[in-house]
Coordinates of C-alpha atoms and ligand atoms in Angstrom, one line a residue:
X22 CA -29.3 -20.6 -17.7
X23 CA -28.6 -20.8 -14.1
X24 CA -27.1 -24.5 -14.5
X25 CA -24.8 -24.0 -17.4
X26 CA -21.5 -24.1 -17.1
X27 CA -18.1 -22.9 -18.1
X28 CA -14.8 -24.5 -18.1
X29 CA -11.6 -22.8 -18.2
X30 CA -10.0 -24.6 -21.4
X31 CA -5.8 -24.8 -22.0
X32 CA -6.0 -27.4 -24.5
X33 CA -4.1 -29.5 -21.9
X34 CA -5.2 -33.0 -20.2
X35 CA -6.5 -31.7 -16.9
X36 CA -8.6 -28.9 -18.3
X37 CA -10.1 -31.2 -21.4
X38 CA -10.5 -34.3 -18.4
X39 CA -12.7 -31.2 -16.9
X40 CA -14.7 -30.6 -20.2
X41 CA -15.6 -34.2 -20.2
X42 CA -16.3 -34.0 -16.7
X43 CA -18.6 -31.1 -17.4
X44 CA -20.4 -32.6 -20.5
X45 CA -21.0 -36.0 -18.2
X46 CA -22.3 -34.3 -15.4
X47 CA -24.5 -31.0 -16.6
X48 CA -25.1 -32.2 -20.5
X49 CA -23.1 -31.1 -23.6
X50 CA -26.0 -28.6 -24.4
X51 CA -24.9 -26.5 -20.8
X52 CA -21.3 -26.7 -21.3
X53 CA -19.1 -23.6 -22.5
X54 CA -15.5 -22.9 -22.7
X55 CA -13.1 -20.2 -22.6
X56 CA -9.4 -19.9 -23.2
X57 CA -6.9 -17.5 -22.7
X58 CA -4.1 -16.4 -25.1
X59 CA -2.2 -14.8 -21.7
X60 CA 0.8 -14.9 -24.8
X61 CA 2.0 -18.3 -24.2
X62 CA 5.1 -19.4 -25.7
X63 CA 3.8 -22.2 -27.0
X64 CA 0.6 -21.3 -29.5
X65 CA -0.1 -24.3 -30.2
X66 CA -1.9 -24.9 -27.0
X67 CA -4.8 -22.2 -28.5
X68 CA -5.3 -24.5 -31.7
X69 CA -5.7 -27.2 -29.3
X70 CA -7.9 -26.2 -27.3
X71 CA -10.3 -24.6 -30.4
X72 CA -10.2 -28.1 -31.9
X73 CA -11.1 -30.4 -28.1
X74 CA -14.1 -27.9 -27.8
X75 CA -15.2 -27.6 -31.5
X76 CA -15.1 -31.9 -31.7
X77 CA -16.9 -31.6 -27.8
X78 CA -19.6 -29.7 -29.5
X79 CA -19.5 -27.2 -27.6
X80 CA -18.7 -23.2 -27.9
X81 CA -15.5 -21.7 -27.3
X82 CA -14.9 -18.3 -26.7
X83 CA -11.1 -17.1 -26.9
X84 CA -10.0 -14.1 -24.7
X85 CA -7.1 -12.1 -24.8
X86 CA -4.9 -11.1 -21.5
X87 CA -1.6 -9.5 -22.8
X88 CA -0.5 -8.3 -19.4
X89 CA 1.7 -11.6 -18.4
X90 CA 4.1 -11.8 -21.1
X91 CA 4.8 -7.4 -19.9
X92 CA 5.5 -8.9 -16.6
X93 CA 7.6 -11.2 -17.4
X94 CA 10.1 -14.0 -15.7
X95 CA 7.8 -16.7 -16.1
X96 CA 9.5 -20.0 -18.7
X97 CA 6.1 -20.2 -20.2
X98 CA 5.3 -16.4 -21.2
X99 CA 9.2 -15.2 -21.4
X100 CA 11.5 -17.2 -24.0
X101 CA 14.3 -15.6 -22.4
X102 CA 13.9 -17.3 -18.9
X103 CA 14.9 -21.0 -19.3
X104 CA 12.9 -24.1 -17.8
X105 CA 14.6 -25.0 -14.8
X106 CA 13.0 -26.8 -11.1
X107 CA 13.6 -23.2 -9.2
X108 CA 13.2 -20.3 -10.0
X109 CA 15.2 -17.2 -9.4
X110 CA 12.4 -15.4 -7.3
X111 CA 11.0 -18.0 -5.6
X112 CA 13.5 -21.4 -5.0
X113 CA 10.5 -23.4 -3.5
X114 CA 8.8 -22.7 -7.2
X115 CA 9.9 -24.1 -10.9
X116 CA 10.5 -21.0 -13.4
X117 CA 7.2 -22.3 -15.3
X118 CA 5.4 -20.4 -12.3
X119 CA 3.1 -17.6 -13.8
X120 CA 2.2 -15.7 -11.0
X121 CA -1.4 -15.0 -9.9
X122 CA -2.3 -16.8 -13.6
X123 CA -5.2 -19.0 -12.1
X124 CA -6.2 -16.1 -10.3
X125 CA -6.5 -14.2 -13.2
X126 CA -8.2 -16.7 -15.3
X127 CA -10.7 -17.3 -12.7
X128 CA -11.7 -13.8 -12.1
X129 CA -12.3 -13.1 -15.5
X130 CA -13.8 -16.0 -16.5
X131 CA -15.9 -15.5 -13.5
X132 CA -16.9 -11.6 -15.3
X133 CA -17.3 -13.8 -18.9
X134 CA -19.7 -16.2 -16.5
X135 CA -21.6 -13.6 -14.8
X136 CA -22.5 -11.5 -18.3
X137 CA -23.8 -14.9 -19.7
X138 CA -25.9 -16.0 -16.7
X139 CA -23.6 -18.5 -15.8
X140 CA -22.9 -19.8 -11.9
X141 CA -20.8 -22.4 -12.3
X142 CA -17.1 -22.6 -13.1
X143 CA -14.8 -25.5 -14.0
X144 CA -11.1 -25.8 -13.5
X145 CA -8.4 -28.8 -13.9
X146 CA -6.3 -27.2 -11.0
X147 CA -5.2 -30.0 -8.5
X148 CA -2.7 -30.2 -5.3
X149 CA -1.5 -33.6 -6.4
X150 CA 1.8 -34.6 -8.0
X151 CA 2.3 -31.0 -9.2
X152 CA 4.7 -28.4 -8.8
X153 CA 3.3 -27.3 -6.1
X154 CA 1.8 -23.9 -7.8
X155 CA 0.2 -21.9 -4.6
X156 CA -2.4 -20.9 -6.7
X157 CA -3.5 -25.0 -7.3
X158 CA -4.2 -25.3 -3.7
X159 CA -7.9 -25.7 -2.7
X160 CA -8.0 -23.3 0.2
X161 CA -6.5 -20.3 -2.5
X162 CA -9.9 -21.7 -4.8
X163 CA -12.6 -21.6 -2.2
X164 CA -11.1 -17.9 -1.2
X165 CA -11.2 -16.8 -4.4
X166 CA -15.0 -18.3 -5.2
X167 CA -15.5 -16.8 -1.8
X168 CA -13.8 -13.0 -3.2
X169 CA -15.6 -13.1 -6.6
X170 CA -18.8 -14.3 -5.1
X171 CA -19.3 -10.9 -2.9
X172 CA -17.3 -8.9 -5.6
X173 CA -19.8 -9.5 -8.4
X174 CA -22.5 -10.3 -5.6
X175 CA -23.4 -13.8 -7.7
X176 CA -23.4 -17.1 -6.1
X177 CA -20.2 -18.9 -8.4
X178 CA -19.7 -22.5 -7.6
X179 CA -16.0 -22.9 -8.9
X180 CA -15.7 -27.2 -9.3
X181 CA -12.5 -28.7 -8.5
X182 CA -12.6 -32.1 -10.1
X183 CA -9.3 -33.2 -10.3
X184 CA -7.7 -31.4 -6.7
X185 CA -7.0 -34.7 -5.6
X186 CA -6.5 -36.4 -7.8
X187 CA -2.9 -38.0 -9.0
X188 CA -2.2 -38.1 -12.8
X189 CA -2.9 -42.1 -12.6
X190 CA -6.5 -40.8 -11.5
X191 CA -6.8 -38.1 -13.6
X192 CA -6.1 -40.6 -16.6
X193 CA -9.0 -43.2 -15.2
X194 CA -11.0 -40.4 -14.8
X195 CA -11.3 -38.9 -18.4
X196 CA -11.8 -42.9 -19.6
X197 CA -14.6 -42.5 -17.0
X198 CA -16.5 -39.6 -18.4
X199 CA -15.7 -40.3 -22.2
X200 CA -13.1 -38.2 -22.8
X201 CA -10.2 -40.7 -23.8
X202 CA -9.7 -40.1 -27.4
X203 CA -9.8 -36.4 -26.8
X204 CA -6.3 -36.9 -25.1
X205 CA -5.2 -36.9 -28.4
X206 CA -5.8 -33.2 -29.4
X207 CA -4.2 -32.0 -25.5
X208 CA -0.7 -30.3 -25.3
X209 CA 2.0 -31.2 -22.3
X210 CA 5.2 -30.6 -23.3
X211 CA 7.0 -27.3 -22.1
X212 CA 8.7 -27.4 -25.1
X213 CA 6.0 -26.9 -27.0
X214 CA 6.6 -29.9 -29.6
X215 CA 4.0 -31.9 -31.4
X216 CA 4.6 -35.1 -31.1
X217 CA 5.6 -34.8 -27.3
X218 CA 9.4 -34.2 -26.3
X219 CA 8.9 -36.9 -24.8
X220 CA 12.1 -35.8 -21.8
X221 CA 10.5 -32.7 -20.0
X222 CA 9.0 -33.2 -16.5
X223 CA 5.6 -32.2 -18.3
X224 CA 6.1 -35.2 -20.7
X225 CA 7.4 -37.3 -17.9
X226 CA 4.6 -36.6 -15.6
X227 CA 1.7 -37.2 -18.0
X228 CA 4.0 -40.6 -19.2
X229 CA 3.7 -41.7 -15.4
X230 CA 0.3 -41.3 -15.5
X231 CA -1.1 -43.2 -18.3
X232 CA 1.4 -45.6 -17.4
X233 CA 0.1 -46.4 -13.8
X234 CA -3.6 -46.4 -15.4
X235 CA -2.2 -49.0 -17.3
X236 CA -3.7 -47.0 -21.0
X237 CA -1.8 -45.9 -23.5
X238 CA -1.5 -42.0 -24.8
X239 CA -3.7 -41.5 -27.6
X240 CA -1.6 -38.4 -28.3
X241 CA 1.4 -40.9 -28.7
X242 CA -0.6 -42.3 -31.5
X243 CA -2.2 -39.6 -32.8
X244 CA -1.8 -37.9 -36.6
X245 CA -2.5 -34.5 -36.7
X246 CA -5.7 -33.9 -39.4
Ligands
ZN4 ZN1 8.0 -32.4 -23.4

């Protein structure tokens, strides 16, 4: 029990690059996932991310935090507030900003860990070529293994595969560990759309990076079963 480990699942690229990263490096058998339905605009991401784990093999466990959407003024939990680079709050952050979201996640996925005898944690966070989200930086990660560590007085190991890594890498990086066709179940696109808008910067980013890795999308290609 004390080397299994659980990864924080969207149903995006970076987090389903981490489940393959996981299932490579401690065995499919240790692996677990969770996701949370924080009420994301886009529900589609939950199906996703139920189908990468179920075809992974491994056990996904779906857990509900209503709170965000209450708060508000976040593009991704508010339909009301538009996708734009700033936001109104904070012009150094894009309106897709959900604040203290990996903190959140982390914590509780940290309480969902501890319950199952689990130390280790996996997230796709990274500092690279993103928006710059404060709460994707390394140093905000180590304090926060460091604050749920004492606060549940447990030794969690939170692993940071892809912090620094750029998209291109991240791309190579799931080929690596054998997670390649399982791009083709992920969700991007802010706009929610299945196949890929194909125009947001979520779209364009992911684009750029399985364009400088020189591999094609399997989600570009992919038919929805
Ligand atoms: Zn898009």
């Amino acid at each position: 029990m004390g080397n299994s480990v659980l990864v924080v699942l969207s149903g995006g690229q970076d987090s389903t690059t981490c489940l393959y990263w996981a299932i490579d490096k401690f065995g499919s058998d240790a692996v677990e996932t969770v996701t949370f339905d924080y009420g994301q605009r886009h529900r589609i991401e939950l199906e996703c991310a139920e189908k990468i784990a179920s075809k992974a093999g491994v056990r996904n466990a779906l857990l509900p935090i209503d709170t965000f959407g209450a708060l508000g003024g976040s593009a991704l939990t508010d339909e009301r507030v538009t996708i734009v680079v700033e936001s109104e709050v904070n012009r150094d952050l894009p309106s897709t900003f959900v604040p203290g979201r990996n903190l959140i996640f982390l914590t509780f996925a940290a309480a969902f860990a501890y319950q199952r005898g689990i130390k280790h944690l996996v997230t796709g966070v990274a500092q690279t070529d993103y928006s710059g989200y404060p709460d994707c930086r390394e140093e905000t990660i180590k304090a926060l293994q460091e604050a749920i560590s004492l606060g549940m007085e447990a030794e969690f190991e939170i692993h940071i595969p892809l912090m620094h890594l750029s998209k291109k890498k991240t791309v190579l990086l799931a080929k690596k560990v054998g997670g390649l066709a399982a791009m083709a179940d992920t969700h991007t696109c802010y706009e929610g759309s299945r196949p890929p808008c194909g125009t947001c910067p979520a779209c364009e980013l992911r684009a750029k990076g399985f364009d400088e890795a020189g591999i094609a999308d399997p989600l570009l290609s992919a038919r929805d079963d």
